[in-house]
mmCIF file of N, CA and C in Angstrom:
data_model
loop_
_atom_site.group_PDB
_atom_site.id
_atom_site.type_symbol
_atom_site.label_atom_id
_atom_site.label_comp_id
_atom_site.label_asym_id
_atom_site.label_seq_id
_atom_site.Cartn_x
_atom_site.Cartn_y
_atom_site.Cartn_z
ATOM 1 N N MET J 534 -7.521 -38.306 23.317
ATOM 2 C CA MET J 534 -7.355 -37.147 22.973
ATOM 3 C C MET J 534 -7.029 -36.859 21.577
ATOM 4 N N THR J 535 -7.610 -35.832 20.951
ATOM 5 C CA THR J 535 -7.654 -35.255 19.508
ATOM 6 C C THR J 535 -6.101 -34.893 19.279
ATOM 7 N N ALA J 536 -6.071 -34.891 17.975
ATOM 8 C CA ALA J 536 -4.827 -34.019 17.310
ATOM 9 C C ALA J 536 -4.894 -32.864 17.913
ATOM 10 N N THR J 537 -5.853 -31.876 17.705
ATOM 11 C CA THR J 537 -6.164 -30.717 18.074
ATOM 12 C C THR J 537 -6.131 -30.167 19.456
ATOM 13 N N ASN J 538 -6.203 -31.154 20.302
ATOM 14 C CA ASN J 538 -6.045 -31.181 21.916
ATOM 15 C C ASN J 538 -4.584 -31.168 22.113
ATOM 16 N N ARG J 539 -3.885 -32.429 21.349
ATOM 17 C CA ARG J 539 -2.346 -32.407 21.641
ATOM 18 C C ARG J 539 -1.793 -31.362 21.078
ATOM 19 N N LEU J 540 -2.024 -30.808 19.940
ATOM 20 C CA LEU J 540 -1.112 -29.337 19.608
ATOM 21 C C LEU J 540 -1.321 -28.279 20.119
ATOM 22 N N GLY J 541 -2.593 -28.263 20.841
ATOM 23 C CA GLY J 541 -2.682 -27.131 21.999
ATOM 24 C C GLY J 541 -1.911 -27.072 23.235
ATOM 25 N N LYS J 542 -2.046 -28.400 23.592
ATOM 26 C CA LYS J 542 -0.997 -28.460 25.034
ATOM 27 C C LYS J 542 0.325 -28.247 24.464
ATOM 28 N N ARG J 543 0.855 -28.763 23.336
ATOM 29 C CA ARG J 543 2.459 -28.566 23.079
ATOM 30 C C ARG J 543 2.530 -26.883 22.625
ATOM 31 N N ILE J 544 1.588 -26.212 22.349
ATOM 32 C CA ILE J 544 1.645 -24.724 21.997
ATOM 33 C C ILE J 544 1.908 -23.855 23.442
ATOM 34 N N LYS J 545 0.988 -24.502 24.384
ATOM 35 C CA LYS J 545 1.087 -23.606 25.624
ATOM 36 C C LYS J 545 2.320 -24.037 26.529
ATOM 37 N N ALA J 546 2.603 -25.426 26.200
ATOM 38 C CA ALA J 546 3.866 -25.866 27.143
ATOM 39 C C ALA J 546 4.963 -24.986 26.525
ATOM 40 N N ARG J 547 5.119 -25.016 25.222
ATOM 41 C CA ARG J 547 6.174 -24.112 24.612
ATOM 42 C C ARG J 547 5.836 -22.857 24.966
ATOM 43 N N ARG J 548 5.003 -22.074 24.985
ATOM 44 C CA ARG J 548 4.894 -20.531 25.475
ATOM 45 C C ARG J 548 5.090 -20.507 26.699
ATOM 46 N N GLN J 549 5.032 -21.408 27.577
ATOM 47 C CA GLN J 549 5.184 -21.233 29.116
ATOM 48 C C GLN J 549 6.899 -21.574 28.923
ATOM 49 N N GLU J 550 7.431 -22.406 28.276
ATOM 50 C CA GLU J 550 8.774 -22.567 28.346
ATOM 51 C C GLU J 550 9.604 -21.090 28.142
ATOM 52 N N LEU J 551 8.862 -20.399 27.208
ATOM 53 C CA LEU J 551 9.576 -19.062 26.856
ATOM 54 C C LEU J 551 8.916 -18.085 27.894
ATOM 55 N N ASN J 552 8.395 -18.335 28.893
ATOM 56 C CA ASN J 552 7.820 -17.462 29.740
ATOM 57 C C ASN J 552 6.959 -16.343 29.130
ATOM 58 N N MET J 553 6.004 -16.806 28.287
ATOM 59 C CA MET J 553 5.311 -15.817 27.649
ATOM 60 C C MET J 553 3.755 -15.990 28.124
ATOM 61 N N THR J 554 3.434 -14.684 27.928
ATOM 62 C CA THR J 554 1.803 -14.917 28.149
ATOM 63 C C THR J 554 1.054 -14.970 26.806
ATOM 64 N N GLN J 555 -0.035 -15.318 26.844
ATOM 65 C CA GLN J 555 -0.796 -15.436 25.631
ATOM 66 C C GLN J 555 -0.854 -13.792 24.905
ATOM 67 N N VAL J 556 -0.869 -12.917 25.580
ATOM 68 C CA VAL J 556 -0.949 -11.610 25.208
ATOM 69 C C VAL J 556 0.581 -11.301 24.402
ATOM 70 N N GLN J 557 1.661 -11.621 25.042
ATOM 71 C CA GLN J 557 2.659 -11.777 24.252
ATOM 72 C C GLN J 557 3.061 -12.555 23.222
ATOM 73 N N LEU J 558 2.276 -13.685 23.242
ATOM 74 C CA LEU J 558 2.535 -14.397 21.936
ATOM 75 C C LEU J 558 1.578 -13.748 21.025
ATOM 76 N N ALA J 559 0.251 -13.372 21.289
ATOM 77 C CA ALA J 559 -0.395 -12.571 20.227
ATOM 78 C C ALA J 559 0.455 -11.492 19.667
ATOM 79 N N GLU J 560 1.036 -10.719 20.466
ATOM 80 C CA GLU J 560 2.017 -9.587 19.687
ATOM 81 C C GLU J 560 2.836 -10.084 18.934
ATOM 82 N N VAL J 561 3.925 -11.037 19.236
ATOM 83 C CA VAL J 561 4.742 -11.424 18.515
ATOM 84 C C VAL J 561 4.258 -12.333 17.057
ATOM 85 N N SER J 562 3.220 -13.094 17.369
ATOM 86 C CA SER J 562 2.801 -13.851 16.228
ATOM 87 C C SER J 562 1.818 -13.158 15.388
ATOM 88 N N GLY J 563 0.960 -12.231 15.658
ATOM 89 C CA GLY J 563 0.207 -11.273 15.061
ATOM 90 C C GLY J 563 -1.156 -12.380 14.762
ATOM 91 N N ILE J 564 -1.366 -13.485 15.575
ATOM 92 C CA ILE J 564 -2.633 -13.847 16.192
ATOM 93 C C ILE J 564 -3.167 -13.033 17.274
ATOM 94 N N THR J 565 -4.597 -13.096 17.158
ATOM 95 C CA THR J 565 -5.147 -12.697 18.669
ATOM 96 C C THR J 565 -4.924 -13.611 19.783
ATOM 97 N N GLN J 566 -5.162 -12.901 20.842
ATOM 98 C CA GLN J 566 -4.957 -13.680 22.230
ATOM 99 C C GLN J 566 -6.263 -14.739 22.430
ATOM 100 N N GLY J 567 -7.263 -14.180 21.571
ATOM 101 C CA GLY J 567 -8.648 -15.202 21.759
ATOM 102 C C GLY J 567 -8.335 -16.353 21.071
ATOM 103 N N HIS J 568 -7.746 -16.253 19.983
ATOM 104 C CA HIS J 568 -7.542 -17.414 19.227
ATOM 105 C C HIS J 568 -6.523 -18.301 19.763
ATOM 106 N N ILE J 569 -5.607 -17.547 20.259
ATOM 107 C CA ILE J 569 -4.408 -18.465 20.767
ATOM 108 C C ILE J 569 -5.012 -19.295 22.032
ATOM 109 N N SER J 570 -5.760 -18.745 22.776
ATOM 110 C CA SER J 570 -6.626 -19.310 23.599
ATOM 111 C C SER J 570 -7.567 -20.557 23.238
ATOM 112 N N GLN J 571 -8.321 -20.378 22.348
ATOM 113 C CA GLN J 571 -8.894 -21.290 21.625
ATOM 114 C C GLN J 571 -8.014 -22.560 21.429
ATOM 115 N N LEU J 572 -6.749 -22.147 20.384
ATOM 116 C CA LEU J 572 -5.843 -22.980 20.145
ATOM 117 C C LEU J 572 -5.280 -24.104 21.157
ATOM 118 N N GLU J 573 -5.270 -23.290 22.440
ATOM 119 C CA GLU J 573 -4.375 -23.875 23.505
ATOM 120 C C GLU J 573 -5.221 -24.955 24.045
ATOM 121 N N LYS J 574 -6.573 -24.741 24.105
ATOM 122 C CA LYS J 574 -7.750 -25.310 24.695
ATOM 123 C C LYS J 574 -8.311 -26.612 23.776
ATOM 124 N N GLY J 575 -7.777 -26.467 22.529
ATOM 125 C CA GLY J 575 -8.210 -27.477 21.640
ATOM 126 C C GLY J 575 -9.642 -27.346 21.071
ATOM 127 N N GLU J 576 -10.209 -26.006 21.378
ATOM 128 C CA GLU J 576 -11.334 -25.792 20.628
ATOM 129 C C GLU J 576 -11.250 -25.302 19.145
ATOM 130 N N ARG J 577 -10.386 -25.208 18.817
ATOM 131 C CA ARG J 577 -10.157 -24.547 17.484
ATOM 132 C C ARG J 577 -8.889 -24.966 16.824
ATOM 133 N N GLY J 578 -9.064 -25.599 15.260
ATOM 134 C CA GLY J 578 -7.838 -26.067 14.886
ATOM 135 C C GLY J 578 -7.591 -25.070 13.955
ATOM 136 N N PRO J 579 -5.870 -25.036 13.860
ATOM 137 C CA PRO J 579 -5.443 -23.957 13.095
ATOM 138 C C PRO J 579 -5.453 -24.104 11.786
ATOM 139 N N THR J 580 -5.111 -22.834 10.894
ATOM 140 C CA THR J 580 -4.970 -22.841 9.612
ATOM 141 C C THR J 580 -3.468 -22.809 9.456
ATOM 142 N N LEU J 581 -3.024 -23.259 8.045
ATOM 143 C CA LEU J 581 -1.473 -23.468 7.984
ATOM 144 C C LEU J 581 -1.099 -21.822 8.005
ATOM 145 N N ALA J 582 -1.508 -21.084 7.568
ATOM 146 C CA ALA J 582 -1.141 -19.871 7.836
ATOM 147 C C ALA J 582 -0.612 -19.436 9.336
ATOM 148 N N THR J 583 -1.690 -20.081 10.402
ATOM 149 C CA THR J 583 -1.624 -19.739 11.922
ATOM 150 C C THR J 583 -0.333 -20.806 12.102
ATOM 151 N N LEU J 584 -0.361 -21.934 11.676
ATOM 152 C CA LEU J 584 0.735 -22.728 12.279
ATOM 153 C C LEU J 584 1.927 -22.101 11.743
ATOM 154 N N ARG J 585 2.238 -21.378 10.589
ATOM 155 C CA ARG J 585 3.437 -20.739 10.430
ATOM 156 C C ARG J 585 3.939 -19.879 11.187
ATOM 157 N N LYS J 586 2.863 -18.994 11.597
ATOM 158 C CA LYS J 586 2.995 -17.956 12.751
ATOM 159 C C LYS J 586 3.523 -18.332 14.116
ATOM 160 N N LEU J 587 2.599 -19.202 14.217
ATOM 161 C CA LEU J 587 3.233 -19.955 15.689
ATOM 162 C C LEU J 587 4.643 -20.363 15.570
ATOM 163 N N ARG J 588 4.964 -21.468 14.522
ATOM 164 C CA ARG J 588 6.276 -21.935 14.656
ATOM 165 C C ARG J 588 7.472 -20.953 14.630
ATOM 166 N N SER J 589 7.316 -19.786 13.885
ATOM 167 C CA SER J 589 8.074 -18.659 14.052
ATOM 168 C C SER J 589 8.158 -17.732 15.338
ATOM 169 N N ALA J 590 7.149 -17.575 16.058
ATOM 170 C CA ALA J 590 6.839 -17.127 17.289
ATOM 171 C C ALA J 590 7.405 -17.680 18.088
ATOM 172 N N LEU J 591 7.201 -19.051 18.294
ATOM 173 C CA LEU J 591 7.602 -19.855 19.484
ATOM 174 C C LEU J 591 9.106 -20.450 19.204
ATOM 175 N N ALA J 592 9.608 -20.158 18.121
ATOM 176 C CA ALA J 592 10.844 -20.421 17.721
ATOM 177 C C ALA J 592 11.215 -21.904 17.671
ATOM 178 N N VAL J 593 10.296 -22.687 17.028
ATOM 179 C CA VAL J 593 10.511 -24.289 17.108
ATOM 180 C C VAL J 593 10.962 -24.697 15.755
ATOM 181 N N GLU J 594 11.947 -25.507 15.844
ATOM 182 C CA GLU J 594 12.512 -25.909 14.536
ATOM 183 C C GLU J 594 11.469 -26.827 13.813
ATOM 184 N N ASP J 595 11.704 -26.783 12.168
ATOM 185 C CA ASP J 595 10.591 -27.606 11.405
ATOM 186 C C ASP J 595 10.433 -28.953 11.792
ATOM 187 N N SER J 596 11.725 -29.565 12.046
ATOM 188 C CA SER J 596 11.363 -31.159 12.456
ATOM 189 C C SER J 596 10.426 -31.384 13.689
ATOM 190 N N GLU J 597 10.799 -30.627 14.921
ATOM 191 C CA GLU J 597 10.047 -30.614 16.065
ATOM 192 C C GLU J 597 8.574 -30.189 15.784
ATOM 193 N N PHE J 598 8.553 -29.217 15.315
ATOM 194 C CA PHE J 598 7.049 -28.617 14.610
ATOM 195 C C PHE J 598 6.025 -29.815 13.927
ATOM 196 N N LEU J 599 6.916 -30.447 13.115
ATOM 197 C CA LEU J 599 6.393 -31.545 12.522
ATOM 198 C C LEU J 599 5.881 -32.713 13.240
ATOM 199 N N MET J 600 6.553 -33.061 14.424
ATOM 200 C CA MET J 600 6.497 -33.739 15.353
ATOM 201 C C MET J 600 4.983 -33.398 16.326
ATOM 202 N N TRP J 601 4.973 -32.299 16.402
ATOM 203 C CA TRP J 601 3.827 -31.632 17.083
ATOM 204 C C TRP J 601 2.442 -31.875 16.234
ATOM 205 N N LEU J 602 2.630 -31.971 15.135
ATOM 206 C CA LEU J 602 1.728 -32.171 14.052
ATOM 207 C C LEU J 602 1.420 -33.801 13.868
ATOM 208 N N ASP J 603 2.088 -34.572 14.772
ATOM 209 C CA ASP J 603 1.953 -36.021 14.196
ATOM 210 C C ASP J 603 2.373 -36.507 12.954
ATOM 211 N N VAL J 604 2.769 -35.824 12.055
ATOM 212 C CA VAL J 604 3.291 -35.844 10.815
ATOM 213 C C VAL J 604 4.718 -36.446 10.328
ATOM 214 N N ALA J 605 5.671 -36.419 11.568
ATOM 215 C CA ALA J 605 6.924 -36.948 11.358
ATOM 216 C C ALA J 605 7.129 -38.154 12.061
#
């Protein structure tokens, strides 16, 4: 499994923990629903700006988010 796939699974899991739909996450984050779908499926890698928006919208602490990125 690639890092992009792992990140996508973590994004989806966190979104579901918050009982959010992709549409709701799109509204909160300013990222299109289609882009979120591609990220969750691992079809597309995020930009730094997208990562920042997702971290904020999903209310993830910096340290946890770094682990998502396999950086920590």
